[in-house]
Every structure is written in structure tokens, then in C-alpha cells.
Coordinates of C-alpha atoms in Angstrom, one line a residue:
M1 CA -73.6 -123.7 -7.8
K2 CA -72.3 -123.9 -11.4
R3 CA -74.5 -126.9 -12.0
R4 CA -77.6 -125.0 -10.9
N5 CA -76.6 -122.1 -13.3
I6 CA -76.2 -124.5 -16.2
L7 CA -79.6 -126.1 -15.4
T8 CA -81.2 -122.6 -15.3
L9 CA -79.7 -121.7 -18.7
I10 CA -80.9 -125.0 -20.1
A11 CA -84.4 -124.2 -18.8
L12 CA -84.2 -120.8 -20.4
V13 CA -83.2 -122.3 -23.8
L14 CA -86.1 -124.8 -23.6
V15 CA -88.6 -122.1 -22.8
L16 CA -87.4 -120.1 -25.8
A17 CA -87.6 -123.1 -28.0
M18 CA -91.2 -123.9 -26.8
V19 CA -92.3 -120.3 -27.3
M20 CA -90.8 -120.2 -30.8
A21 CA -92.5 -123.4 -31.6
G22 CA -95.7 -122.0 -30.3
C23 CA -95.3 -119.0 -32.6
G24 CA -95.2 -121.2 -35.7
S25 CA -98.3 -123.2 -34.6
K26 CA -100.6 -120.2 -33.8
T27 CA -100.4 -118.5 -37.2
E28 CA -102.6 -120.1 -39.8
D29 CA -102.8 -119.6 -43.5
T30 CA -106.4 -118.4 -43.0
D31 CA -105.3 -115.5 -40.8
T32 CA -104.8 -112.1 -42.6
P33 CA -101.4 -110.6 -42.4
E34 CA -102.7 -108.0 -39.9
Q35 CA -103.9 -110.9 -37.6
Q36 CA -100.6 -112.7 -38.0
I37 CA -98.6 -109.6 -37.0
A38 CA -100.9 -108.9 -34.0
A39 CA -100.5 -112.5 -32.8
L40 CA -96.7 -112.4 -33.2
K41 CA -96.6 -109.1 -31.3
Q42 CA -98.5 -110.6 -28.4
E43 CA -96.3 -113.7 -28.4
N44 CA -93.2 -111.5 -28.5
E45 CA -94.4 -109.6 -25.4
Q46 CA -95.0 -112.9 -23.6
L47 CA -91.6 -114.0 -24.6
R48 CA -89.9 -110.8 -23.3
S49 CA -91.8 -111.2 -20.0
Q50 CA -90.6 -114.8 -19.6
I51 CA -87.0 -113.8 -20.5
D52 CA -87.1 -111.0 -17.9
T53 CA -88.4 -113.5 -15.3
L54 CA -85.8 -116.1 -16.1
T55 CA -83.0 -113.5 -16.2
R56 CA -83.9 -112.4 -12.7
Q57 CA -84.0 -115.9 -11.4
L58 CA -80.7 -116.7 -13.0
E59 CA -79.2 -113.5 -11.6
S60 CA -80.5 -114.5 -8.1
L61 CA -79.0 -118.0 -8.4
Q62 CA -75.7 -116.7 -9.6
S63 CA -75.1 -114.0 -7.0
A64 CA -77.6 -114.0 -4.1
I65 CA -75.8 -116.7 -2.1
L66 CA -72.8 -115.6 -0.1
T67 CA -70.0 -118.1 -0.1
D68 CA -68.4 -116.5 2.9
W69 CA -69.3 -113.6 5.3
S70 CA -68.5 -112.3 8.8
L71 CA -69.8 -109.8 11.3
N72 CA -67.3 -108.6 13.9
A73 CA -67.8 -106.1 16.7
L74 CA -65.4 -103.9 18.7
A75 CA -66.6 -102.0 21.7
S76 CA -65.8 -98.3 22.3
S77 CA -63.6 -97.5 25.3
D78 CA -66.6 -96.5 27.4
R79 CA -68.7 -99.4 26.1
T80 CA -71.5 -97.1 25.0
A81 CA -71.2 -98.1 21.3
A82 CA -69.6 -100.7 19.1
T83 CA -68.1 -100.7 15.6
I84 CA -69.5 -103.5 13.4
T85 CA -67.4 -104.7 10.5
F86 CA -69.1 -106.8 7.8
T87 CA -67.2 -108.7 5.1
A88 CA -68.7 -110.9 2.4
V89 CA -67.8 -112.8 -0.7
P90 CA -70.7 -113.5 -3.2
A91 CA -70.9 -116.7 -5.0
S92 CA -70.2 -115.0 -8.3
E93 CA -69.4 -111.5 -9.6
S94 CA -71.5 -109.5 -12.0
E95 CA -70.7 -106.1 -13.4
G96 CA -73.0 -103.5 -11.7
Q97 CA -73.7 -105.7 -8.7
T98 CA -73.7 -104.0 -5.3
L99 CA -73.9 -105.1 -1.7
S100 CA -75.1 -103.2 1.4
L101 CA -75.3 -104.0 5.1
I102 CA -78.8 -103.4 6.5
V103 CA -79.2 -103.0 10.3
N104 CA -82.6 -103.1 11.9
L105 CA -83.4 -102.1 15.5
N106 CA -86.6 -103.7 16.9
G107 CA -87.9 -104.3 13.4
L108 CA -87.2 -100.8 12.0
E109 CA -84.3 -100.0 9.7
A110 CA -81.6 -98.2 11.6
E111 CA -78.7 -98.2 9.2
S112 CA -78.0 -98.9 5.5
V113 CA -74.3 -98.9 4.6
P114 CA -73.0 -99.6 1.1
C115 CA -70.2 -102.1 0.9
T116 CA -66.9 -101.3 -0.9
M117 CA -64.7 -103.8 -2.6
D118 CA -61.5 -104.5 -0.6
G119 CA -59.4 -106.9 -2.6
S120 CA -61.6 -110.0 -3.2
R121 CA -64.1 -109.1 -0.4
Y122 CA -66.9 -106.6 0.1
T123 CA -66.7 -104.7 3.4
A124 CA -68.8 -102.2 5.3
T125 CA -68.4 -100.6 8.7
V126 CA -71.0 -99.0 11.0
E127 CA -71.0 -97.7 14.5
L128 CA -74.1 -98.7 16.6
P129 CA -75.1 -97.4 20.0
A130 CA -75.5 -99.8 22.8
A131 CA -79.1 -101.3 22.5
D132 CA -80.8 -104.6 22.4
G133 CA -82.9 -105.8 19.5
Y134 CA -80.6 -105.5 16.5
S135 CA -80.8 -107.7 13.3
F136 CA -78.4 -107.7 10.4
Y137 CA -79.0 -108.4 6.7
C138 CA -77.1 -108.2 3.4
L139 CA -78.9 -106.5 0.6
L140 CA -77.7 -107.7 -2.8
T141 CA -78.6 -105.6 -5.8
G142 CA -78.1 -107.2 -9.2
P143 CA -77.1 -105.4 -12.5
T144 CA -80.8 -105.2 -13.6
G145 CA -81.9 -103.6 -10.3
S146 CA -83.3 -106.8 -8.8
M147 CA -82.8 -107.0 -5.0
Q148 CA -82.5 -109.8 -2.5
Q149 CA -82.2 -109.4 1.2
I150 CA -80.1 -112.1 2.9
P151 CA -80.5 -112.7 6.6
L152 CA -77.2 -112.7 8.5
I153 CA -78.0 -112.5 12.2
T154 CA -81.6 -112.1 13.2
P155 CA -83.9 -113.3 16.1
D156 CA -85.0 -116.2 13.9
N157 CA -81.4 -117.0 12.9
P158 CA -79.4 -115.8 16.0
G159 CA -75.9 -117.1 15.3
D160 CA -73.9 -114.8 17.5
G161 CA -76.6 -113.6 19.9
S162 CA -74.2 -111.0 21.3
L163 CA -74.8 -108.8 18.3
I164 CA -78.6 -109.0 18.6
N165 CA -78.5 -107.9 22.2
L166 CA -75.6 -105.5 21.7
G167 CA -76.4 -103.3 24.7
S168 CA -76.3 -106.2 27.1
S169 CA -73.2 -107.7 25.5
L170 CA -71.3 -104.4 26.0
S171 CA -72.0 -104.2 29.7
A172 CA -70.3 -105.8 32.7
Y173 CA -71.5 -106.1 36.2
C174 CA -71.0 -108.0 39.5
S175 CA -72.9 -108.7 42.7
L176 CA -72.3 -109.9 46.2
F177 CA -74.9 -111.5 48.4
V178 CA -74.2 -112.1 52.0
D179 CA -76.5 -114.7 53.4
K180 CA -75.0 -115.4 56.9
W181 CA -72.5 -113.7 59.1
N182 CA -71.6 -113.3 62.8
Y183 CA -69.6 -110.9 64.9
N184 CA -67.6 -112.1 67.9
D185 CA -64.5 -111.0 69.8
G186 CA -63.6 -108.3 67.3
K187 CA -64.1 -110.4 64.2
L188 CA -66.8 -110.3 61.6
T189 CA -67.1 -113.6 59.9
V190 CA -68.9 -114.1 56.5
E191 CA -70.3 -117.6 57.0
N192 CA -72.1 -117.9 53.7
A193 CA -72.0 -115.5 50.7
Y194 CA -72.2 -115.7 46.9
V195 CA -70.3 -113.7 44.2
Q196 CA -71.4 -113.4 40.6
A197 CA -69.8 -111.5 37.7
Q198 CA -70.7 -111.0 34.1
M199 CA -68.0 -110.0 31.7
P200 CA -68.7 -108.0 28.5
L201 CA -69.2 -110.3 25.6
I202 CA -67.8 -107.7 23.2
S203 CA -64.3 -106.3 24.0
T204 CA -62.5 -103.1 23.3
G205 CA -59.4 -104.8 21.9
G206 CA -60.6 -108.0 20.2
D207 CA -59.7 -110.4 23.0
N208 CA -62.2 -111.9 25.4
V209 CA -62.5 -110.0 28.6
T210 CA -61.8 -112.0 31.8
P211 CA -61.4 -111.3 35.5
S212 CA -57.8 -110.5 36.3
S213 CA -58.3 -110.4 40.0
A214 CA -61.2 -110.3 42.5
A215 CA -61.3 -109.4 46.2
L216 CA -63.5 -108.6 49.1
V217 CA -62.6 -105.3 50.6
F218 CA -63.5 -104.7 54.3
L219 CA -63.8 -101.0 55.3
H220 CA -64.2 -99.1 58.6
N221 CA -65.8 -95.7 58.3
G222 CA -64.8 -95.6 54.6
Q223 CA -61.1 -96.7 55.3
E224 CA -59.9 -100.0 54.0
L225 CA -59.0 -102.4 56.8
E226 CA -58.5 -105.7 55.0
R227 CA -58.6 -107.2 51.5
K228 CA -59.2 -110.9 50.8
E229 CA -58.4 -112.3 47.4
L230 CA -61.1 -114.5 45.7
T231 CA -60.9 -117.1 43.0
L232 CA -63.7 -116.9 40.5
N233 CA -64.9 -120.0 38.7
N234 CA -66.6 -120.2 35.3
G235 CA -70.4 -119.8 35.6
E236 CA -73.1 -121.3 33.4
G237 CA -73.3 -118.7 30.6
D238 CA -70.8 -117.1 28.3
G239 CA -68.6 -114.6 30.2
S240 CA -70.2 -115.6 33.6
F241 CA -68.0 -116.2 36.7
E242 CA -69.0 -117.0 40.3
A243 CA -67.7 -117.9 43.7
T244 CA -69.1 -119.2 47.0
I245 CA -67.6 -117.8 50.2
S246 CA -67.8 -119.5 53.6
G247 CA -65.9 -118.9 56.9
L248 CA -64.1 -115.7 55.8
A249 CA -63.2 -113.6 58.8
F250 CA -62.2 -109.9 59.1
S251 CA -60.7 -108.2 62.1
T252 CA -62.4 -105.0 63.3
P253 CA -61.1 -102.2 65.5
K254 CA -63.0 -101.1 68.6
L255 CA -66.4 -100.2 67.5
E256 CA -68.2 -97.2 68.8
E257 CA -71.7 -95.7 68.3
D258 CA -72.4 -94.6 64.7
H259 CA -69.4 -96.5 63.4
Q260 CA -69.9 -98.2 60.0
L261 CA -68.4 -101.4 58.5
D262 CA -68.7 -102.2 54.7
L263 CA -67.9 -105.2 52.7
Q264 CA -67.3 -104.5 49.0
L265 CA -66.6 -106.7 46.0
V266 CA -63.9 -105.3 43.6
I267 CA -63.0 -107.1 40.3
T268 CA -60.3 -105.9 37.9
L269 CA -60.9 -107.0 34.3
S270 CA -58.3 -108.0 31.7
D271 CA -58.9 -104.8 29.8
G272 CA -58.0 -102.6 32.8
S273 CA -61.5 -101.6 33.8
T274 CA -62.9 -102.3 37.3
L275 CA -66.2 -103.5 38.7
S276 CA -67.3 -102.9 42.2
Y277 CA -70.4 -103.8 44.3
D278 CA -71.3 -102.8 47.8
G279 CA -72.5 -106.1 49.3
C280 CA -73.3 -105.3 52.8
S281 CA -72.9 -102.5 55.5
W282 CA -73.2 -102.7 59.2
F283 CA -73.9 -99.8 61.6
V284 CA -73.3 -99.6 65.3
A285 CA -76.4 -98.5 67.1
D286 CA -77.2 -98.9 70.8
G287 CA -74.1 -101.1 71.2
S288 CA -75.2 -103.6 68.5
L289 CA -74.0 -104.3 65.0
N290 CA -76.9 -104.0 62.6
P291 CA -76.6 -105.0 58.9
V292 CA -78.0 -103.2 55.9
M293 CA -77.7 -105.4 52.8
G294 CA -76.6 -103.9 49.5

């Protein structure tokens, strides 16, 4: 970085030297004093314009690059919003230089938060509602007012995609699909079923959220009869868990007309919250057990 600044300064000096050399070559003895003054004024204006351009370029090289930055998110307790904290260290410091965190939502500016200096780092904090389609930029304003917007996390440069799709990353859900079952001799057996769970990618306390426990709960007319613990395995995506169930039997009481059986998936998360999903229900009608899938 220092080498680039030095090269820029050298380029500036060369330009000044060339312009000054040009000033001497354009005035001729045959020009009147008024013509010489007019020519020098024009060359002076050109010189000032070139100096301004080079100054802006030098300023950009000196400070537009961030040597270090981070974006961290912390979910609210109800996961309807997240607090985003931005920290950054510019490549160099200039008096009058400012930084801001710019947040766009679906291409439109949603937030613009000025940074404050915290020790050796610039910091900014903003609370964003749960939504998908965010992008994050750092706006660096130099001492002369020049601005440069530096992409941090955008659809073209996703990095941590959980911040772009903030709404999806704050949510958690689970599902239970019962493919095959049978009922014989007072036992309902789940022959083939599939469980899937997605953990929130942004936590309320800074640690990754994981399933603490999972179980299939068997109910008769709304009252719990049995609970079978499940082991969830890692799925394909971040925060994804799954399980395949086969040959899992539940005992039933004597079933009468209009009785109802339910199979529910319940997952407790490491942050203390709970997910549930009604996977399948069975109703007794005309002496037969009839399923209604969830």
C-alpha cells in the first residue's frame, strides 16, 4: 500500500513538472504581456484541475481500502429482528475522514449509520427487521468530500449469505412426513417416516443453535401416551438436521368411534426454544382407523 502511495506521489510530481515545463514553452517573446498573462491563467486552471484529480486519486488509494472489517449479527429473543454490528479498520487515517455503514433492502437504501471511533476501529450498530434481500456497504468519505462505496456483503459478493437472507436465517422450522404405517393388535407402527429440521443461522446469544433433543410424541384424544426419543443427524445445508424412522411402534388404548390419534414431532433447541410439527392424525370412523396427514 505504501509503495502505491509513493508511486502516486511521484506521478503527481511528474505531472507538475511537465505542466510547469509546458508553461515555459507556450509563452513566446512575440506574445504581448496580456496574451502571456491569459495563457498562464489558462494553464494555471488546467494545473489546478489536474492537482484536484490526483489528490482525489491519492486520497482514494490511501484510505478506500479496508485492511480489516467484520459484520456480526445477534437475533432478538423473538427472532423478529437482528442487531448488526460493523467494525472496520481503514488502510490509513486522514483528518476529517468518516465511515458509514449503508444497508440496502432489495436495491433500496434502508439504513445509513455513521461509524464512531472505538479505540483503533470504526464501529456502527443497526437493528434490522427480519427480511430477505439485504446488502451491506461501507461508505468512506475523505477530507475533501470525495466518497467511495465499498461492497461488504452483497448478492454479487455474498460472503456470509445468512446476512443477505436475514429473515430466513432468523427462522427455525421442522417437519415430519409419515410415508407408511400399519395398525394391528393395539399397536400403531410407523414403518417409514422422515424428519427434517432447520436451525436458525443467527442465534440470540452468539453460539450456533443446535437440537438439544428430539422426540415423536404419540397422543390419544389430545393426551400424551408415549414419547420416543430421536437422534438427528447433520443434513446437507448449514444448520440442517434430519432422521429416517422405520419400525417404530406405539401402543394404543381401546379405540372407539370418533377417537383420535396424533403423532407430533417436538424438538428442543440449545437456546431453550421449542419447535413442533403435527405429522399425522388418525380418526376412528366406522370401526376403521383413517389417517389425515399433517
